[in-house]
PDB file of C-alpha atoms and ligand atoms in Angstrom:
ATOM      1  CA  MET U   1      -0.058   0.195  -0.231  1.00 37.00           C
ATOM      2  CA  ILE U   2       1.028   3.703  -0.480  1.00 43.00           C
ATOM      3  CA  ASP U   3       2.052   5.678   2.467  1.00 45.00           C
ATOM      4  CA  LEU U   4       0.465   8.903   1.652  1.00 36.00           C
ATOM      5  CA  ASN U   5       2.551  10.423   4.615  1.00 40.00           C
ATOM      6  CA  ARG U   6       5.722   9.249   3.493  1.00 38.00           C
ATOM      7  CA  ILE U   7       5.124  10.855   0.294  1.00 36.00           C
ATOM      8  CA  ILE U   8       3.489  14.465   2.111  1.00 36.00           C
ATOM      9  CA  ALA U   9       5.988  14.919   4.780  1.00 42.00           C
ATOM     10  CA  GLY U  10       8.629  13.074   4.022  1.00 41.00           C
ATOM     11  CA  PRO U  11       9.865   9.772   6.329  1.00 43.00           C
ATOM     12  CA  ASP U  12       9.273  10.597  10.063  1.00 42.00           C
ATOM     13  CA  LYS U  13      13.392   8.957  11.108  1.00 44.00           C
ATOM     14  CA  ASP U  14      16.410  10.181   9.803  1.00 46.00           C
ATOM     15  CA  GLU U  15      17.151   7.077   9.008  1.00 43.00           C
ATOM     16  CA  ALA U  16      20.631   7.140   7.359  1.00 47.00           C
ATOM     17  CA  GLY U  17      21.630   9.309  10.344  1.00 49.00           C
ATOM     18  CA  ASP U  18      23.230  11.745   8.107  1.00 52.00           C
ATOM     19  CA  GLY U  19      20.992  14.811   7.782  1.00 51.00           C
ATOM     20  CA  PRO U  20      17.975  17.304   9.043  1.00 54.00           C
ATOM     21  CA  GLU U  21      15.912  15.380  10.394  1.00 49.00           C
ATOM     22  CA  ARG U  22      12.632  15.366   8.557  1.00 54.00           C
ATOM     23  CA  GLY U  23       8.076  15.174   9.023  1.00 58.00           C
ATOM     24  CA  VAL U  24       6.098  16.690  11.878  1.00 67.00           C
ATOM     25  CA  ALA U  25       6.622  17.110  14.812  1.00 64.00           C
ATOM     26  CA  THR U  26       4.284  15.160  16.854  1.00 65.00           C
ATOM     27  CA  LYS U  27       5.669  15.582  21.068  1.00 74.00           C
ATOM     28  CA  THR U  28       3.443  16.789  23.062  1.00 78.00           C
ATOM     29  CA  ARG U  29       3.852  17.423  27.078  1.00 80.00           C
ATOM     30  CA  PRO U  30       1.351  16.090  29.512  1.00 81.00           C
ATOM     31  CA  LYS U  31      -1.446  18.692  30.496  1.00 81.00           C
ATOM     32  CA  THR U  32       0.028  19.515  34.274  1.00 87.00           C
ATOM     33  CA  LYS U  33      -0.953  22.816  34.066  1.00 92.00           C
ATOM     34  CA  LYS U  34      -2.328  24.413  37.413  1.00 93.00           C
ATOM     35  CA  PRO U  35      -6.162  26.330  37.287  1.00 95.00           C
ATOM     36  CA  SER U  36      -5.774  30.179  38.081  1.00 97.00           C
ATOM     37  CA  MET U  37      -6.709  30.314  41.385  1.00 98.00           C
ATOM     38  CA  TYR U  38      -9.592  33.652  42.615  1.00 98.00           C
ATOM     39  CA  ARG U  39     -10.137  34.776  46.263  1.00 98.00           C
ATOM     40  CA  VAL U  40     -14.071  34.927  47.189  1.00 98.00           C
ATOM     41  CA  LEU U  41     -14.479  38.425  49.018  1.00 99.00           C
ATOM     42  CA  LEU U  42     -16.829  39.152  51.004  1.00 98.00           C
ATOM     43  CA  MET U  43     -18.022  43.253  51.849  1.00 98.00           C
ATOM     44  CA  ASN U  44     -19.192  44.913  55.442  1.00 99.00           C
ATOM     45  CA  ASP U  45     -22.816  46.537  54.821  1.00 98.00           C
ATOM     46  CA  ASP U  46     -24.529  48.184  57.397  1.00 98.00           C
ATOM     47  CA  TYR U  47     -27.734  46.870  57.292  1.00 98.00           C
ATOM     48  CA  THR U  48     -27.371  42.648  56.655  1.00 99.00           C
ATOM     49  CA  PRO U  49     -27.929  40.648  59.917  1.00 99.00           C
ATOM     50  CA  MET U  50     -24.696  39.226  61.605  1.00 98.00           C
ATOM     51  CA  GLU U  51     -26.832  35.691  61.355  1.00 98.00           C
ATOM     52  CA  PHE U  52     -27.310  35.983  57.603  1.00 98.00           C
ATOM     53  CA  VAL U  53     -23.781  36.636  56.936  1.00 99.00           C
ATOM     54  CA  VAL U  54     -23.031  33.235  59.182  1.00 99.00           C
ATOM     55  CA  SER U  55     -25.524  31.115  57.632  1.00 98.00           C
ATOM     56  CA  ILE U  56     -23.929  31.945  54.085  1.00 98.00           C
ATOM     57  CA  LEU U  57     -20.663  31.272  55.285  1.00 99.00           C
ATOM     58  CA  MET U  58     -22.285  27.839  56.863  1.00 98.00           C
ATOM     59  CA  GLY U  59     -24.203  26.878  53.618  1.00 98.00           C
ATOM     60  CA  ILE U  60     -22.033  28.356  51.162  1.00 98.00           C
ATOM     61  CA  PHE U  61     -18.753  28.204  52.014  1.00 98.00           C
ATOM     62  CA  LYS U  62     -18.835  24.692  54.232  1.00 98.00           C
ATOM     63  CA  LYS U  63     -17.240  26.659  56.930  1.00 98.00           C
ATOM     64  CA  THR U  64     -18.214  25.645  60.893  1.00 98.00           C
ATOM     65  CA  GLN U  65     -20.444  28.395  63.183  1.00 98.00           C
ATOM     66  CA  GLU U  66     -17.385  28.472  64.395  1.00 98.00           C
ATOM     67  CA  ASP U  67     -14.930  29.987  61.496  1.00 98.00           C
ATOM     68  CA  ALA U  68     -18.239  31.562  60.302  1.00 98.00           C
ATOM     69  CA  TYR U  69     -19.008  34.101  62.563  1.00 98.00           C
ATOM     70  CA  THR U  70     -15.243  34.377  63.072  1.00 98.00           C
ATOM     71  CA  ILE U  71     -14.621  35.766  58.984  1.00 98.00           C
ATOM     72  CA  MET U  72     -18.298  37.637  59.784  1.00 98.00           C
ATOM     73  CA  LEU U  73     -16.420  39.186  62.650  1.00 98.00           C
ATOM     74  CA  ASN U  74     -13.150  40.025  60.169  1.00 98.00           C
ATOM     75  CA  VAL U  75     -15.888  41.544  57.265  1.00 98.00           C
ATOM     76  CA  HIS U  76     -17.500  43.333  59.702  1.00 98.00           C
ATOM     77  CA  GLN U  77     -14.329  45.128  61.305  1.00 98.00           C
ATOM     78  CA  LYS U  78     -12.360  45.620  58.472  1.00 98.00           C
ATOM     79  CA  GLY U  79     -14.824  46.016  55.684  1.00 98.00           C
ATOM     80  CA  VAL U  80     -13.341  42.712  53.267  1.00 98.00           C
ATOM     81  CA  GLY U  81     -12.810  39.746  54.147  1.00 98.00           C
ATOM     82  CA  THR U  82     -12.450  36.370  52.219  1.00 98.00           C
ATOM     83  CA  CYS U  83     -14.202  33.320  51.847  1.00 98.00           C
ATOM     84  CA  GLY U  84     -12.437  31.314  50.409  1.00 98.00           C
ATOM     85  CA  ILE U  85      -9.847  30.488  47.454  1.00 98.00           C
ATOM     86  CA  TYR U  86     -11.273  28.267  44.375  1.00 98.00           C
ATOM     87  CA  THR U  87     -10.959  27.634  40.779  1.00 98.00           C
ATOM     88  CA  PHE U  88     -12.550  30.306  38.571  1.00 98.00           C
ATOM     89  CA  GLU U  89     -16.020  27.932  37.732  1.00 98.00           C
ATOM     90  CA  VAL U  90     -16.310  27.564  41.406  1.00 98.00           C
ATOM     91  CA  ALA U  91     -15.448  31.356  43.136  1.00 98.00           C
ATOM     92  CA  GLU U  92     -17.965  32.471  39.827  1.00 98.00           C
ATOM     93  CA  THR U  93     -20.523  29.779  41.411  1.00 98.00           C
ATOM     94  CA  LYS U  94     -20.328  30.420  44.992  1.00 99.00           C
ATOM     95  CA  VAL U  95     -20.895  34.987  44.427  1.00 99.00           C
ATOM     96  CA  ALA U  96     -23.701  34.295  42.066  1.00 99.00           C
ATOM     97  CA  GLN U  97     -24.693  31.913  44.822  1.00 98.00           C
ATOM     98  CA  VAL U  98     -24.696  34.877  48.024  1.00 99.00           C
ATOM     99  CA  MET U  99     -25.641  37.655  45.312  1.00 98.00           C
ATOM    100  CA  ASP U 100     -28.975  35.392  44.773  1.00 98.00           C
ATOM    101  CA  ALA U 101     -29.710  34.462  48.205  1.00 98.00           C
ATOM    102  CA  ALA U 102     -28.830  38.363  49.464  1.00 98.00           C
ATOM    103  CA  LYS U 103     -31.399  39.253  47.295  1.00 98.00           C
ATOM    104  CA  ARG U 104     -33.867  36.565  48.030  1.00 98.00           C
ATOM    105  CA  GLY U 105     -33.827  37.588  51.641  1.00 98.00           C
ATOM    106  CA  GLY U 106     -33.554  41.487  51.095  1.00 98.00           C
ATOM    107  CA  HIS U 107     -30.413  41.959  51.638  1.00 98.00           C
ATOM    108  CA  PRO U 108     -27.197  44.174  50.543  1.00 98.00           C
ATOM    109  CA  LEU U 109     -24.994  42.157  50.911  1.00 98.00           C
ATOM    110  CA  GLN U 110     -21.837  42.542  48.128  1.00 98.00           C
ATOM    111  CA  CYS U 111     -19.647  39.479  46.950  1.00 98.00           C
ATOM    112  CA  THR U 112     -16.635  39.684  44.970  1.00 98.00           C
ATOM    113  CA  LEU U 113     -14.134  37.807  43.066  1.00 98.00           C
ATOM    114  CA  GLU U 114     -10.439  38.792  42.264  1.00 98.00           C
ATOM    115  CA  LYS U 115      -7.377  36.377  41.027  1.00 98.00           C
ATOM    116  CA  ALA U 116      -5.123  34.862  44.330  1.00 98.00           C
TER     117      ALA U 116
HETATM  118  N1  TYC V   1     -22.206  45.282  59.704  1.00 87.83           N
HETATM  119  C1  TYC V   1     -23.044  44.446  59.349  1.00 87.83           C
HETATM  120  C2  TYC V   1     -23.962  44.668  61.094  1.00 87.83           C
HETATM  121  O1  TYC V   1     -23.924  44.852  61.889  1.00 87.83           O
HETATM  122  C3  TYC V   1     -22.489  42.335  59.539  1.00 87.83           C
HETATM  123  C4  TYC V   1     -22.654  42.690  58.087  1.00 87.83           C
HETATM  124  C5  TYC V   1     -21.330  41.266  58.064  1.00 87.83           C
HETATM  125  C6  TYC V   1     -22.571  42.609  56.772  1.00 87.83           C
HETATM  126  C7  TYC V   1     -20.706  41.296  57.080  1.00 87.83           C
HETATM  127  C8  TYC V   1     -21.952  42.208  55.850  1.00 87.83           C
HETATM  128  O2  TYC V   1     -20.162  41.243  54.640  1.00 87.83           O
HETATM  129  C9  TYC V   1     -21.040  41.229  56.340  1.00 87.83           C
HETATM  130  N2  TYC V   1     -25.790  43.932  60.702  1.00 87.83           N
END
């Protein structure tokens, strides 16, 4: 049978060992790049109840009650704080879940993400 690849690209090995390599480069490197990570931030405001923020941190960010209270208090005192660091899609989903819960609860709570 006629090998079309040899006709088009030439032999893929330098069989004679006396010339430049020919053929199509097919070397691949394993896909091991680490995904970019994103920090999910919670903003303070004067109206959202502390208990609501704690419930968000427990329900959406899977924090214990103690950790949730600590994070909430940190945001309350400093103005902004980190809820967690995730891949983009996870971070984006959590921000959307917080904003949706805040809207449904009638609270002005704001949540954003930034590159970690
Ligand atoms: N500052 C709010 C209050 O005093 C509580 C609060 C904490 C609101 C954290 C938002 O991200 C927040 N009720």
